[in-house]
Protein backbone atom coordinates (compact mmCIF):
# COMPACT_ATOMS: atom_id res chain seq x y z
CA UNK A 1 0.00 0.00 0.00
CA UNK A 2 1.17 3.55 -0.76
CA UNK A 3 2.90 5.00 2.33
CA UNK A 4 1.11 8.32 1.93
CA UNK A 5 -2.25 6.55 1.90
CA UNK A 6 -1.33 4.54 4.99
CA UNK A 7 -0.39 7.72 6.88
CA UNK A 8 -3.67 9.43 6.01
CA UNK A 9 -5.73 6.32 6.75
CA UNK A 10 -4.09 6.03 10.19
CA UNK A 11 -4.80 9.73 10.72
CA UNK A 12 -8.47 9.32 9.74
CA UNK A 13 -8.92 6.27 11.95
CA UNK A 14 -7.44 8.07 14.95
CA UNK A 15 -9.80 11.01 14.36
CA UNK A 16 -12.73 8.61 14.20
CA UNK A 17 -11.79 7.13 17.58
CA UNK A 18 -11.56 10.64 19.02
CA UNK A 19 -15.01 11.58 17.70
CA UNK A 20 -16.50 8.48 19.32
CA UNK A 21 -14.86 9.40 22.63
CA UNK A 22 -16.20 12.97 22.43
CA UNK A 23 -19.77 11.80 22.03
CA UNK A 24 -19.58 9.03 24.59
CA UNK A 25 -18.04 11.33 27.20
CA UNK A 26 -20.48 14.21 26.56
CA UNK A 27 -23.00 12.95 29.13
CA UNK A 28 -20.19 12.65 31.67
CA UNK A 29 -19.05 16.22 30.93
CA UNK A 30 -22.60 17.53 31.42
CA UNK A 31 -23.68 15.66 34.54
CA UNK A 32 -20.60 14.65 36.55
CA UNK A 33 -19.61 16.97 39.46
CA UNK A 34 -17.03 19.46 38.21
CA UNK A 35 -15.04 19.48 41.43
CA UNK A 36 -13.92 15.86 41.01
CA UNK A 37 -10.51 14.85 39.66
CA UNK A 38 -12.16 12.39 37.25
CA UNK A 39 -14.12 15.24 35.68
CA UNK A 40 -10.99 17.29 35.12
CA UNK A 41 -9.18 14.34 33.51
CA UNK A 42 -12.03 13.51 31.14
CA UNK A 43 -12.62 17.19 30.36
CA UNK A 44 -8.98 17.70 29.35
CA UNK A 45 -9.05 14.67 27.02
CA UNK A 46 -12.43 15.78 25.63
CA UNK A 47 -11.11 19.29 25.01
CA UNK A 48 -7.86 18.02 23.47
CA UNK A 49 -9.94 16.10 20.93
CA UNK A 50 -11.95 19.20 19.97
CA UNK A 51 -9.84 19.74 16.86
CA UNK A 52 -11.29 16.69 15.09
CA UNK A 53 -13.79 18.45 12.78
CA UNK A 54 -11.17 20.93 11.48
CA UNK A 55 -8.80 17.95 11.10
CA UNK A 56 -11.38 15.96 9.11
CA UNK A 57 -11.85 19.00 6.84
CA UNK A 58 -8.07 19.30 6.44
CA UNK A 59 -7.75 15.60 5.55
CA UNK A 60 -10.70 15.76 3.12
CA UNK A 61 -9.06 18.61 1.22
CA UNK A 62 -5.70 16.84 1.26
CA UNK A 63 -7.16 13.68 -0.26
CA UNK A 64 -8.56 15.63 -3.20
CA UNK A 65 -5.52 17.77 -4.00
CA UNK A 66 -3.00 14.96 -3.45
CA UNK A 67 -4.79 12.87 -6.08
CA UNK A 68 -4.32 14.11 -9.64
CA UNK A 69 -6.86 11.57 -10.90
CA UNK A 70 -9.55 13.23 -8.78
CA UNK A 71 -8.57 16.72 -9.93
CA UNK A 72 -8.75 15.65 -13.57
CA UNK A 73 -12.30 14.30 -13.32
CA UNK A 74 -15.08 16.29 -14.92
CA UNK A 75 -17.09 18.28 -12.39
CA UNK A 76 -20.17 16.13 -12.98
CA UNK A 77 -18.29 12.87 -12.44
CA UNK A 78 -16.56 14.26 -9.36
CA UNK A 79 -19.85 15.37 -7.74
CA UNK A 80 -21.50 12.07 -8.64
CA UNK A 81 -18.67 10.18 -6.91
CA UNK A 82 -18.85 12.36 -3.81
CA UNK A 83 -22.63 12.11 -3.68
CA UNK A 84 -22.55 8.31 -3.82
CA UNK A 85 -19.72 7.96 -1.29
CA UNK A 86 -20.73 10.68 1.19
CA UNK A 87 -24.30 11.84 0.76
CA UNK A 88 -25.96 8.49 0.04
CA UNK A 89 -24.63 6.91 3.28
CA UNK A 90 -25.64 10.10 5.07
CA UNK A 91 -29.19 9.82 3.68
CA UNK A 92 -29.37 6.17 4.71
CA UNK A 93 -28.29 6.85 8.29
CA UNK A 94 -30.36 10.04 8.47
CA UNK A 95 -33.55 8.05 7.89
CA UNK A 96 -32.44 5.27 10.24
CA UNK A 97 -32.00 7.86 13.01
CA UNK A 98 -35.24 9.60 12.01
CA UNK A 99 -37.23 6.37 12.25
CA UNK A 100 -35.59 5.55 15.59
CA UNK A 101 -36.51 8.96 17.02
CA UNK A 102 -40.07 8.69 15.68
CA UNK A 103 -40.51 5.25 17.21
CA UNK A 104 -39.30 6.54 20.59
CA UNK A 105 -41.55 9.59 20.60
CA UNK A 106 -38.90 12.30 20.23
CA UNK A 107 -41.09 14.12 17.68
CA UNK A 108 -43.90 13.64 15.19
CA UNK A 109 -43.63 13.48 11.41
CA UNK A 110 -43.48 16.97 9.92
CA UNK A 111 -42.21 17.47 6.38
CA UNK A 112 -40.74 20.95 6.90
CA UNK A 113 -38.90 19.84 10.03
CA UNK A 114 -37.60 16.77 8.20
CA UNK A 115 -36.13 18.97 5.44
CA UNK A 116 -34.61 21.28 8.04
CA UNK A 117 -33.02 18.35 9.84
CA UNK A 118 -31.72 16.97 6.54
CA UNK A 119 -30.16 20.11 5.08
CA UNK A 120 -28.95 21.69 8.32
CA UNK A 121 -27.59 18.42 9.69
CA UNK A 122 -29.13 19.02 13.10
CA UNK A 123 -31.10 15.81 13.53
CA UNK A 124 -28.06 14.47 15.41
CA UNK A 125 -25.12 16.58 16.55
CA UNK A 126 -22.41 15.04 14.36
CA UNK A 127 -24.37 15.23 11.07
CA UNK A 128 -23.39 18.88 10.62
CA UNK A 129 -20.00 17.74 9.34
CA UNK A 130 -21.63 16.29 6.21
CA UNK A 131 -23.36 19.63 5.56
CA UNK A 132 -20.05 21.48 5.90
CA UNK A 133 -17.92 19.14 3.83
CA UNK A 134 -20.38 19.00 0.97
CA UNK A 135 -20.26 22.80 0.69
CA UNK A 136 -16.51 22.50 0.18
CA UNK A 137 -16.94 19.65 -2.32
CA UNK A 138 -19.44 21.60 -4.42
CA UNK A 139 -16.99 24.49 -4.79
CA UNK A 140 -14.05 22.45 -6.14
CA UNK A 141 -13.60 24.58 -9.32
CA UNK A 142 -13.27 27.65 -7.11
CA UNK A 143 -10.67 26.00 -4.87
CA UNK A 144 -8.64 24.86 -7.88
CA UNK A 145 -8.49 28.46 -9.11
CA UNK A 146 -7.66 30.25 -5.87
CA UNK A 147 -4.90 27.81 -4.96
CA UNK A 148 -2.77 29.62 -7.55
CA UNK A 149 -2.86 32.79 -5.43
CA UNK A 150 0.31 33.45 -3.48
CA UNK A 151 -0.35 33.65 0.25
CA UNK A 152 -3.77 32.01 -0.05
CA UNK A 153 -3.43 30.25 3.33
CA UNK A 154 -2.84 33.53 5.17
CA UNK A 155 -5.67 35.24 3.27
CA UNK A 156 -8.03 32.40 4.14
CA UNK A 157 -7.15 32.73 7.85
CA UNK A 158 -7.83 36.48 7.83
CA UNK A 159 -11.08 36.05 5.91
CA UNK A 160 -12.25 33.26 8.23
CA UNK A 161 -11.63 35.36 11.34
CA UNK A 162 -13.47 38.36 9.86
CA UNK A 163 -16.38 36.14 8.85
CA UNK A 164 -16.52 34.52 12.30
CA UNK A 165 -16.64 37.95 13.97
CA UNK A 166 -19.43 39.05 11.61
CA UNK A 167 -21.53 35.94 12.26
CA UNK A 168 -21.08 36.36 16.02
CA UNK A 169 -22.09 40.03 15.77
CA UNK A 170 -25.33 39.22 13.92
CA UNK A 171 -25.93 36.24 16.25
CA UNK A 172 -26.25 33.75 13.38
CA UNK A 173 -27.12 30.48 15.12
CA UNK A 174 -25.96 28.22 12.27
CA UNK A 175 -22.48 29.67 11.92
CA UNK A 176 -20.97 26.26 12.70
CA UNK A 177 -22.59 24.94 9.49
CA UNK A 178 -21.17 27.56 7.10
CA UNK A 179 -17.99 26.53 5.28
CA UNK A 180 -16.37 29.97 5.68
CA UNK A 181 -15.91 29.31 9.40
CA UNK A 182 -13.56 26.40 8.59
CA UNK A 183 -11.82 27.97 5.60
CA UNK A 184 -8.24 27.91 6.88
CA UNK A 185 -8.35 24.16 7.55
CA UNK A 186 -9.62 23.39 4.05
CA UNK A 187 -7.12 25.67 2.30
CA UNK A 188 -4.25 24.30 4.41
CA UNK A 189 -5.30 20.77 3.42
CA UNK A 190 -5.39 21.78 -0.25
CA UNK A 191 -1.88 23.21 -0.04
CA UNK A 192 -0.61 20.18 1.82
CA UNK A 193 -2.00 17.94 -0.90
CA UNK A 194 -0.46 20.06 -3.67
CA UNK A 195 2.98 20.18 -2.06
CA UNK A 196 2.95 16.94 -0.10
CA UNK A 197 6.60 15.88 -0.48
CA UNK A 198 8.09 19.25 0.45
CA UNK A 199 5.73 19.89 3.36
CA UNK A 200 5.95 16.33 4.67
CA UNK A 201 9.75 16.50 4.73
CA UNK A 202 9.67 19.94 6.37
CA UNK A 203 7.23 18.81 9.07
CA UNK A 204 9.16 15.64 9.89
CA UNK A 205 12.45 17.56 9.95
CA UNK A 206 10.98 19.88 12.60
CA UNK A 207 8.87 17.32 14.48
CA UNK A 208 10.68 17.93 17.79
CA UNK A 209 9.94 21.65 17.62
CA UNK A 210 6.34 20.93 16.54
CA UNK A 211 5.87 18.51 19.45
CA UNK A 212 7.30 20.98 21.96
CA UNK A 213 5.11 23.77 20.57
CA UNK A 214 2.06 21.53 20.76
CA UNK A 215 2.74 20.53 24.37
CA UNK A 216 3.39 24.10 25.51
CA UNK A 217 0.44 25.70 23.75
CA UNK A 218 -1.95 22.87 24.59
CA UNK A 219 -0.97 23.07 28.27
CA UNK A 220 -1.74 26.79 28.27
CA UNK A 221 -5.01 26.31 26.38
CA UNK A 222 -6.13 23.42 28.60
CA UNK A 223 -5.40 25.38 31.79
CA UNK A 224 -7.43 28.31 30.47
CA UNK A 225 -10.25 26.01 29.38
CA UNK A 226 -10.33 24.34 32.82
CA UNK A 227 -10.46 27.73 34.51
CA UNK A 228 -13.39 28.69 32.30
CA UNK A 229 -15.34 25.41 32.45
CA UNK A 230 -14.87 24.59 36.13
CA UNK A 231 -14.30 27.91 37.86
CA UNK A 232 -16.17 30.27 35.53
CA UNK A 233 -13.15 32.44 34.70
CA UNK A 234 -13.40 33.85 31.18
CA UNK A 235 -10.70 32.71 28.77
CA UNK A 236 -9.78 35.79 26.75
CA UNK A 237 -9.64 35.38 22.96
CA UNK A 238 -10.91 31.80 23.30
CA UNK A 239 -12.15 31.71 19.69
CA UNK A 240 -8.72 32.66 18.31
CA UNK A 241 -6.85 30.41 20.72
CA UNK A 242 -9.00 27.52 19.53
CA UNK A 243 -8.01 28.20 15.89
CA UNK A 244 -4.33 28.12 16.84
CA UNK A 245 -4.90 24.98 18.92
CA UNK A 246 -6.61 23.23 16.00
CA UNK A 247 -3.83 24.12 13.54
CA UNK A 248 -1.07 23.01 15.90
CA UNK A 249 -2.96 19.82 16.74
CA UNK A 250 -3.48 18.96 13.08
CA UNK A 251 0.26 19.19 12.40
CA UNK A 252 1.26 17.41 15.62
CA UNK A 253 -1.13 14.51 15.04
CA UNK A 254 0.23 14.23 11.50
CA UNK A 255 3.71 13.75 13.01
CA UNK A 256 2.29 11.23 15.46
CA UNK A 257 0.41 9.18 12.88
CA UNK A 258 3.41 9.22 10.54
CA UNK A 259 5.38 7.47 13.28
CA UNK A 260 2.47 5.14 14.09
CA UNK A 261 2.18 4.13 10.43
CA UNK A 262 5.63 2.51 10.69
CA UNK A 263 4.14 -0.16 12.97
CA UNK A 264 2.98 -3.33 11.20
CA UNK A 265 0.28 -3.84 13.83
CA UNK A 266 -1.10 -0.33 13.31
CA UNK A 267 -1.02 -0.79 9.54
CA UNK A 268 -2.88 -4.10 9.83
CA UNK A 269 -5.57 -2.59 12.08
CA UNK A 270 -5.88 0.42 9.80
CA UNK A 271 -6.25 -1.68 6.66
CA UNK A 272 -8.96 -3.66 8.41
CA UNK A 273 -10.93 -0.70 9.76
CA UNK A 274 -10.16 2.26 7.51
CA UNK A 275 -12.85 1.53 4.87
CA UNK A 276 -15.46 1.63 7.65
CA UNK A 277 -14.50 4.88 9.41
CA UNK A 278 -17.21 6.97 7.75
CA UNK A 279 -19.86 4.36 8.52
CA UNK A 280 -18.69 4.28 12.15
CA UNK A 281 -18.77 8.08 12.23
CA UNK A 282 -22.37 8.17 10.97
CA UNK A 283 -23.68 5.28 13.07
CA UNK A 284 -21.95 5.47 16.43
CA UNK A 285 -24.32 7.98 18.04
CA UNK A 286 -27.30 5.71 17.31
CA UNK A 287 -25.54 2.86 19.08
CA UNK A 288 -24.89 5.24 21.96
CA UNK A 289 -28.62 6.06 22.18
CA UNK A 290 -29.47 2.36 22.16
CA UNK A 291 -26.80 1.55 24.75
CA UNK A 292 -28.02 4.32 27.05
CA UNK A 293 -31.58 3.01 26.79
CA UNK A 294 -30.42 -0.49 27.72
CA UNK A 295 -28.26 0.48 30.69
CA UNK A 296 -30.56 3.26 31.98
CA UNK A 297 -32.57 0.67 33.93
CA UNK A 298 -29.49 0.02 36.09
CA UNK A 299 -29.18 3.66 37.26
CA UNK A 300 -25.45 3.75 36.58
CA UNK A 301 -23.43 6.84 37.42
CA UNK A 302 -21.83 8.86 34.58
CA UNK A 303 -18.41 7.55 35.67
CA UNK A 304 -19.50 3.91 35.41
CA UNK A 305 -21.09 4.58 32.02
CA UNK A 306 -17.85 6.14 30.85
CA UNK A 307 -15.98 3.00 31.93
CA UNK A 308 -18.00 1.08 29.34
CA UNK A 309 -16.38 3.00 26.46
CA UNK A 310 -13.76 0.40 25.43
CA UNK A 311 -16.31 -2.41 25.45
CA UNK A 312 -18.87 -0.32 23.57
CA UNK A 313 -16.42 0.84 20.93
CA UNK A 314 -15.02 -2.64 20.31
CA UNK A 315 -18.55 -3.99 19.91
CA UNK A 316 -19.34 -1.28 17.39
CA UNK A 317 -16.19 -1.97 15.37
CA UNK A 318 -16.86 -5.71 15.53
CA UNK A 319 -20.36 -5.15 14.14
CA UNK A 320 -19.03 -3.00 11.31
CA UNK A 321 -16.40 -5.61 10.44
CA UNK A 322 -19.24 -7.67 8.97
CA UNK A 323 -20.41 -4.77 6.78
CA UNK A 324 -18.72 -4.72 3.41
CSV table of C-alpha atoms in Angstrom, one decimal:
chain,number,residue,atom,x,y,z
A,1,UNK,CA,0.0,0.0,0.0
A,2,UNK,CA,1.2,3.5,-0.8
A,3,UNK,CA,2.9,5.0,2.3
A,4,UNK,CA,1.1,8.3,1.9
A,5,UNK,CA,-2.3,6.6,1.9
A,6,UNK,CA,-1.3,4.5,5.0
A,7,UNK,CA,-0.4,7.7,6.9
A,8,UNK,CA,-3.7,9.4,6.0
A,9,UNK,CA,-5.7,6.3,6.8
A,10,UNK,CA,-4.1,6.0,10.2
A,11,UNK,CA,-4.8,9.7,10.7
A,12,UNK,CA,-8.5,9.3,9.7
A,13,UNK,CA,-8.9,6.3,11.9
A,14,UNK,CA,-7.4,8.1,14.9
A,15,UNK,CA,-9.8,11.0,14.4
A,16,UNK,CA,-12.7,8.6,14.2
A,17,UNK,CA,-11.8,7.1,17.6
A,18,UNK,CA,-11.6,10.6,19.0
A,19,UNK,CA,-15.0,11.6,17.7
A,20,UNK,CA,-16.5,8.5,19.3
A,21,UNK,CA,-14.9,9.4,22.6
A,22,UNK,CA,-16.2,13.0,22.4
A,23,UNK,CA,-19.8,11.8,22.0
A,24,UNK,CA,-19.6,9.0,24.6
A,25,UNK,CA,-18.0,11.3,27.2
A,26,UNK,CA,-20.5,14.2,26.6
A,27,UNK,CA,-23.0,12.9,29.1
A,28,UNK,CA,-20.2,12.6,31.7
A,29,UNK,CA,-19.1,16.2,30.9
A,30,UNK,CA,-22.6,17.5,31.4
A,31,UNK,CA,-23.7,15.7,34.5
A,32,UNK,CA,-20.6,14.6,36.6
A,33,UNK,CA,-19.6,17.0,39.5
A,34,UNK,CA,-17.0,19.5,38.2
A,35,UNK,CA,-15.0,19.5,41.4
A,36,UNK,CA,-13.9,15.9,41.0
A,37,UNK,CA,-10.5,14.8,39.7
A,38,UNK,CA,-12.2,12.4,37.3
A,39,UNK,CA,-14.1,15.2,35.7
A,40,UNK,CA,-11.0,17.3,35.1
A,41,UNK,CA,-9.2,14.3,33.5
A,42,UNK,CA,-12.0,13.5,31.1
A,43,UNK,CA,-12.6,17.2,30.4
A,44,UNK,CA,-9.0,17.7,29.4
A,45,UNK,CA,-9.1,14.7,27.0
A,46,UNK,CA,-12.4,15.8,25.6
A,47,UNK,CA,-11.1,19.3,25.0
A,48,UNK,CA,-7.9,18.0,23.5
A,49,UNK,CA,-9.9,16.1,20.9
A,50,UNK,CA,-12.0,19.2,20.0
A,51,UNK,CA,-9.8,19.7,16.9
A,52,UNK,CA,-11.3,16.7,15.1
A,53,UNK,CA,-13.8,18.4,12.8
A,54,UNK,CA,-11.2,20.9,11.5
A,55,UNK,CA,-8.8,18.0,11.1
A,56,UNK,CA,-11.4,16.0,9.1
A,57,UNK,CA,-11.8,19.0,6.8
A,58,UNK,CA,-8.1,19.3,6.4
A,59,UNK,CA,-7.7,15.6,5.6
A,60,UNK,CA,-10.7,15.8,3.1
A,61,UNK,CA,-9.1,18.6,1.2
A,62,UNK,CA,-5.7,16.8,1.3
A,63,UNK,CA,-7.2,13.7,-0.3
A,64,UNK,CA,-8.6,15.6,-3.2
A,65,UNK,CA,-5.5,17.8,-4.0
A,66,UNK,CA,-3.0,15.0,-3.4
A,67,UNK,CA,-4.8,12.9,-6.1
A,68,UNK,CA,-4.3,14.1,-9.6
A,69,UNK,CA,-6.9,11.6,-10.9
A,70,UNK,CA,-9.6,13.2,-8.8
A,71,UNK,CA,-8.6,16.7,-9.9
A,72,UNK,CA,-8.7,15.7,-13.6
A,73,UNK,CA,-12.3,14.3,-13.3
A,74,UNK,CA,-15.1,16.3,-14.9
A,75,UNK,CA,-17.1,18.3,-12.4
A,76,UNK,CA,-20.2,16.1,-13.0
A,77,UNK,CA,-18.3,12.9,-12.4
A,78,UNK,CA,-16.6,14.3,-9.4
A,79,UNK,CA,-19.8,15.4,-7.7
A,80,UNK,CA,-21.5,12.1,-8.6
A,81,UNK,CA,-18.7,10.2,-6.9
A,82,UNK,CA,-18.8,12.4,-3.8
A,83,UNK,CA,-22.6,12.1,-3.7
A,84,UNK,CA,-22.5,8.3,-3.8
A,85,UNK,CA,-19.7,8.0,-1.3
A,86,UNK,CA,-20.7,10.7,1.2
A,87,UNK,CA,-24.3,11.8,0.8
A,88,UNK,CA,-26.0,8.5,0.0
A,89,UNK,CA,-24.6,6.9,3.3
A,90,UNK,CA,-25.6,10.1,5.1
A,91,UNK,CA,-29.2,9.8,3.7
A,92,UNK,CA,-29.4,6.2,4.7
A,93,UNK,CA,-28.3,6.9,8.3
A,94,UNK,CA,-30.4,10.0,8.5
A,95,UNK,CA,-33.6,8.1,7.9
A,96,UNK,CA,-32.4,5.3,10.2
A,97,UNK,CA,-32.0,7.9,13.0
A,98,UNK,CA,-35.2,9.6,12.0
A,99,UNK,CA,-37.2,6.4,12.3
A,100,UNK,CA,-35.6,5.5,15.6
A,101,UNK,CA,-36.5,9.0,17.0
A,102,UNK,CA,-40.1,8.7,15.7
A,103,UNK,CA,-40.5,5.2,17.2
A,104,UNK,CA,-39.3,6.5,20.6
A,105,UNK,CA,-41.6,9.6,20.6
A,106,UNK,CA,-38.9,12.3,20.2
A,107,UNK,CA,-41.1,14.1,17.7
A,108,UNK,CA,-43.9,13.6,15.2
A,109,UNK,CA,-43.6,13.5,11.4
A,110,UNK,CA,-43.5,17.0,9.9
A,111,UNK,CA,-42.2,17.5,6.4
A,112,UNK,CA,-40.7,21.0,6.9
A,113,UNK,CA,-38.9,19.8,10.0
A,114,UNK,CA,-37.6,16.8,8.2
A,115,UNK,CA,-36.1,19.0,5.4
A,116,UNK,CA,-34.6,21.3,8.0
A,117,UNK,CA,-33.0,18.3,9.8
A,118,UNK,CA,-31.7,17.0,6.5
A,119,UNK,CA,-30.2,20.1,5.1
A,120,UNK,CA,-28.9,21.7,8.3
A,121,UNK,CA,-27.6,18.4,9.7
A,122,UNK,CA,-29.1,19.0,13.1
A,123,UNK,CA,-31.1,15.8,13.5
A,124,UNK,CA,-28.1,14.5,15.4
A,125,UNK,CA,-25.1,16.6,16.6
A,126,UNK,CA,-22.4,15.0,14.4
A,127,UNK,CA,-24.4,15.2,11.1
A,128,UNK,CA,-23.4,18.9,10.6
A,129,UNK,CA,-20.0,17.7,9.3
A,130,UNK,CA,-21.6,16.3,6.2
A,131,UNK,CA,-23.4,19.6,5.6
A,132,UNK,CA,-20.0,21.5,5.9
A,133,UNK,CA,-17.9,19.1,3.8
A,134,UNK,CA,-20.4,19.0,1.0
A,135,UNK,CA,-20.3,22.8,0.7
A,136,UNK,CA,-16.5,22.5,0.2
A,137,UNK,CA,-16.9,19.7,-2.3
A,138,UNK,CA,-19.4,21.6,-4.4
A,139,UNK,CA,-17.0,24.5,-4.8
A,140,UNK,CA,-14.1,22.5,-6.1
A,141,UNK,CA,-13.6,24.6,-9.3
A,142,UNK,CA,-13.3,27.7,-7.1
A,143,UNK,CA,-10.7,26.0,-4.9
A,144,UNK,CA,-8.6,24.9,-7.9
A,145,UNK,CA,-8.5,28.5,-9.1
A,146,UNK,CA,-7.7,30.2,-5.9
A,147,UNK,CA,-4.9,27.8,-5.0
A,148,UNK,CA,-2.8,29.6,-7.6
A,149,UNK,CA,-2.9,32.8,-5.4
A,150,UNK,CA,0.3,33.5,-3.5
A,151,UNK,CA,-0.4,33.6,0.3
A,152,UNK,CA,-3.8,32.0,0.0
A,153,UNK,CA,-3.4,30.2,3.3
A,154,UNK,CA,-2.8,33.5,5.2
A,155,UNK,CA,-5.7,35.2,3.3
A,156,UNK,CA,-8.0,32.4,4.1
A,157,UNK,CA,-7.2,32.7,7.8
A,158,UNK,CA,-7.8,36.5,7.8
A,159,UNK,CA,-11.1,36.0,5.9
A,160,UNK,CA,-12.2,33.3,8.2
A,161,UNK,CA,-11.6,35.4,11.3
A,162,UNK,CA,-13.5,38.4,9.9
A,163,UNK,CA,-16.4,36.1,8.9
A,164,UNK,CA,-16.5,34.5,12.3
A,165,UNK,CA,-16.6,38.0,14.0
A,166,UNK,CA,-19.4,39.1,11.6
A,167,UNK,CA,-21.5,35.9,12.3
A,168,UNK,CA,-21.1,36.4,16.0
A,169,UNK,CA,-22.1,40.0,15.8
A,170,UNK,CA,-25.3,39.2,13.9
A,171,UNK,CA,-25.9,36.2,16.3
A,172,UNK,CA,-26.3,33.8,13.4
A,173,UNK,CA,-27.1,30.5,15.1
A,174,UNK,CA,-26.0,28.2,12.3
A,175,UNK,CA,-22.5,29.7,11.9
A,176,UNK,CA,-21.0,26.3,12.7
A,177,UNK,CA,-22.6,24.9,9.5
A,178,UNK,CA,-21.2,27.6,7.1
A,179,UNK,CA,-18.0,26.5,5.3
A,180,UNK,CA,-16.4,30.0,5.7
A,181,UNK,CA,-15.9,29.3,9.4
A,182,UNK,CA,-13.6,26.4,8.6
A,183,UNK,CA,-11.8,28.0,5.6
A,184,UNK,CA,-8.2,27.9,6.9
A,185,UNK,CA,-8.3,24.2,7.5
A,186,UNK,CA,-9.6,23.4,4.0
A,187,UNK,CA,-7.1,25.7,2.3
A,188,UNK,CA,-4.3,24.3,4.4
A,189,UNK,CA,-5.3,20.8,3.4
A,190,UNK,CA,-5.4,21.8,-0.2
A,191,UNK,CA,-1.9,23.2,0.0
A,192,UNK,CA,-0.6,20.2,1.8
A,193,UNK,CA,-2.0,17.9,-0.9
A,194,UNK,CA,-0.5,20.1,-3.7
A,195,UNK,CA,3.0,20.2,-2.1
A,196,UNK,CA,3.0,16.9,-0.1
A,197,UNK,CA,6.6,15.9,-0.5
A,198,UNK,CA,8.1,19.3,0.4
A,199,UNK,CA,5.7,19.9,3.4
A,200,UNK,CA,6.0,16.3,4.7
A,201,UNK,CA,9.7,16.5,4.7
A,202,UNK,CA,9.7,19.9,6.4
A,203,UNK,CA,7.2,18.8,9.1
A,204,UNK,CA,9.2,15.6,9.9
A,205,UNK,CA,12.5,17.6,10.0
A,206,UNK,CA,11.0,19.9,12.6
A,207,UNK,CA,8.9,17.3,14.5
A,208,UNK,CA,10.7,17.9,17.8
A,209,UNK,CA,9.9,21.6,17.6
A,210,UNK,CA,6.3,20.9,16.5
A,211,UNK,CA,5.9,18.5,19.4
A,212,UNK,CA,7.3,21.0,22.0
A,213,UNK,CA,5.1,23.8,20.6
A,214,UNK,CA,2.1,21.5,20.8
A,215,UNK,CA,2.7,20.5,24.4
A,216,UNK,CA,3.4,24.1,25.5
A,217,UNK,CA,0.4,25.7,23.8
A,218,UNK,CA,-2.0,22.9,24.6
A,219,UNK,CA,-1.0,23.1,28.3
A,220,UNK,CA,-1.7,26.8,28.3
A,221,UNK,CA,-5.0,26.3,26.4
A,222,UNK,CA,-6.1,23.4,28.6
A,223,UNK,CA,-5.4,25.4,31.8
A,224,UNK,CA,-7.4,28.3,30.5
A,225,UNK,CA,-10.3,26.0,29.4
A,226,UNK,CA,-10.3,24.3,32.8
A,227,UNK,CA,-10.5,27.7,34.5
A,228,UNK,CA,-13.4,28.7,32.3
A,229,UNK,CA,-15.3,25.4,32.5
A,230,UNK,CA,-14.9,24.6,36.1
A,231,UNK,CA,-14.3,27.9,37.9
A,232,UNK,CA,-16.2,30.3,35.5
A,233,UNK,CA,-13.1,32.4,34.7
A,234,UNK,CA,-13.4,33.9,31.2
A,235,UNK,CA,-10.7,32.7,28.8
A,236,UNK,CA,-9.8,35.8,26.7
A,237,UNK,CA,-9.6,35.4,23.0
A,238,UNK,CA,-10.9,31.8,23.3
A,239,UNK,CA,-12.1,31.7,19.7
A,240,UNK,CA,-8.7,32.7,18.3
A,241,UNK,CA,-6.9,30.4,20.7
A,242,UNK,CA,-9.0,27.5,19.5
A,243,UNK,CA,-8.0,28.2,15.9
A,244,UNK,CA,-4.3,28.1,16.8
A,245,UNK,CA,-4.9,25.0,18.9
A,246,UNK,CA,-6.6,23.2,16.0
A,247,UNK,CA,-3.8,24.1,13.5
A,248,UNK,CA,-1.1,23.0,15.9
A,249,UNK,CA,-3.0,19.8,16.7
A,250,UNK,CA,-3.5,19.0,13.1
A,251,UNK,CA,0.3,19.2,12.4
A,252,UNK,CA,1.3,17.4,15.6
A,253,UNK,CA,-1.1,14.5,15.0
A,254,UNK,CA,0.2,14.2,11.5
A,255,UNK,CA,3.7,13.8,13.0
A,256,UNK,CA,2.3,11.2,15.5
A,257,UNK,CA,0.4,9.2,12.9
A,258,UNK,CA,3.4,9.2,10.5
A,259,UNK,CA,5.4,7.5,13.3
A,260,UNK,CA,2.5,5.1,14.1
A,261,UNK,CA,2.2,4.1,10.4
A,262,UNK,CA,5.6,2.5,10.7
A,263,UNK,CA,4.1,-0.2,13.0
A,264,UNK,CA,3.0,-3.3,11.2
A,265,UNK,CA,0.3,-3.8,13.8
A,266,UNK,CA,-1.1,-0.3,13.3
A,267,UNK,CA,-1.0,-0.8,9.5
A,268,UNK,CA,-2.9,-4.1,9.8
A,269,UNK,CA,-5.6,-2.6,12.1
A,270,UNK,CA,-5.9,0.4,9.8
A,271,UNK,CA,-6.3,-1.7,6.7
A,272,UNK,CA,-9.0,-3.7,8.4
A,273,UNK,CA,-10.9,-0.7,9.8
A,274,UNK,CA,-10.2,2.3,7.5
A,275,UNK,CA,-12.9,1.5,4.9
A,276,UNK,CA,-15.5,1.6,7.6
A,277,UNK,CA,-14.5,4.9,9.4
A,278,UNK,CA,-17.2,7.0,7.7
A,279,UNK,CA,-19.9,4.4,8.5
A,280,UNK,CA,-18.7,4.3,12.1
A,281,UNK,CA,-18.8,8.1,12.2
A,282,UNK,CA,-22.4,8.2,11.0
A,283,UNK,CA,-23.7,5.3,13.1
A,284,UNK,CA,-21.9,5.5,16.4
A,285,UNK,CA,-24.3,8.0,18.0
A,286,UNK,CA,-27.3,5.7,17.3
A,287,UNK,CA,-25.5,2.9,19.1
A,288,UNK,CA,-24.9,5.2,22.0
A,289,UNK,CA,-28.6,6.1,22.2
A,290,UNK,CA,-29.5,2.4,22.2
A,291,UNK,CA,-26.8,1.5,24.7
A,292,UNK,CA,-28.0,4.3,27.0
A,293,UNK,CA,-31.6,3.0,26.8
A,294,UNK,CA,-30.4,-0.5,27.7
A,295,UNK,CA,-28.3,0.5,30.7
A,296,UNK,CA,-30.6,3.3,32.0
A,297,UNK,CA,-32.6,0.7,33.9
A,298,UNK,CA,-29.5,0.0,36.1
A,299,UNK,CA,-29.2,3.7,37.3
A,300,UNK,CA,-25.4,3.8,36.6
A,301,UNK,CA,-23.4,6.8,37.4
A,302,UNK,CA,-21.8,8.9,34.6
A,303,UNK,CA,-18.4,7.5,35.7
A,304,UNK,CA,-19.5,3.9,35.4
A,305,UNK,CA,-21.1,4.6,32.0
A,306,UNK,CA,-17.8,6.1,30.8
A,307,UNK,CA,-16.0,3.0,31.9
A,308,UNK,CA,-18.0,1.1,29.3
A,309,UNK,CA,-16.4,3.0,26.5
A,310,UNK,CA,-13.8,0.4,25.4
A,311,UNK,CA,-16.3,-2.4,25.4
A,312,UNK,CA,-18.9,-0.3,23.6
A,313,UNK,CA,-16.4,0.8,20.9
A,314,UNK,CA,-15.0,-2.6,20.3
A,315,UNK,CA,-18.6,-4.0,19.9
A,316,UNK,CA,-19.3,-1.3,17.4
A,317,UNK,CA,-16.2,-2.0,15.4
A,318,UNK,CA,-16.9,-5.7,15.5
A,319,UNK,CA,-20.4,-5.2,14.1
A,320,UNK,CA,-19.0,-3.0,11.3
A,321,UNK,CA,-16.4,-5.6,10.4
A,322,UNK,CA,-19.2,-7.7,9.0
A,323,UNK,CA,-20.4,-4.8,6.8
A,324,UNK,CA,-18.7,-4.7,3.4
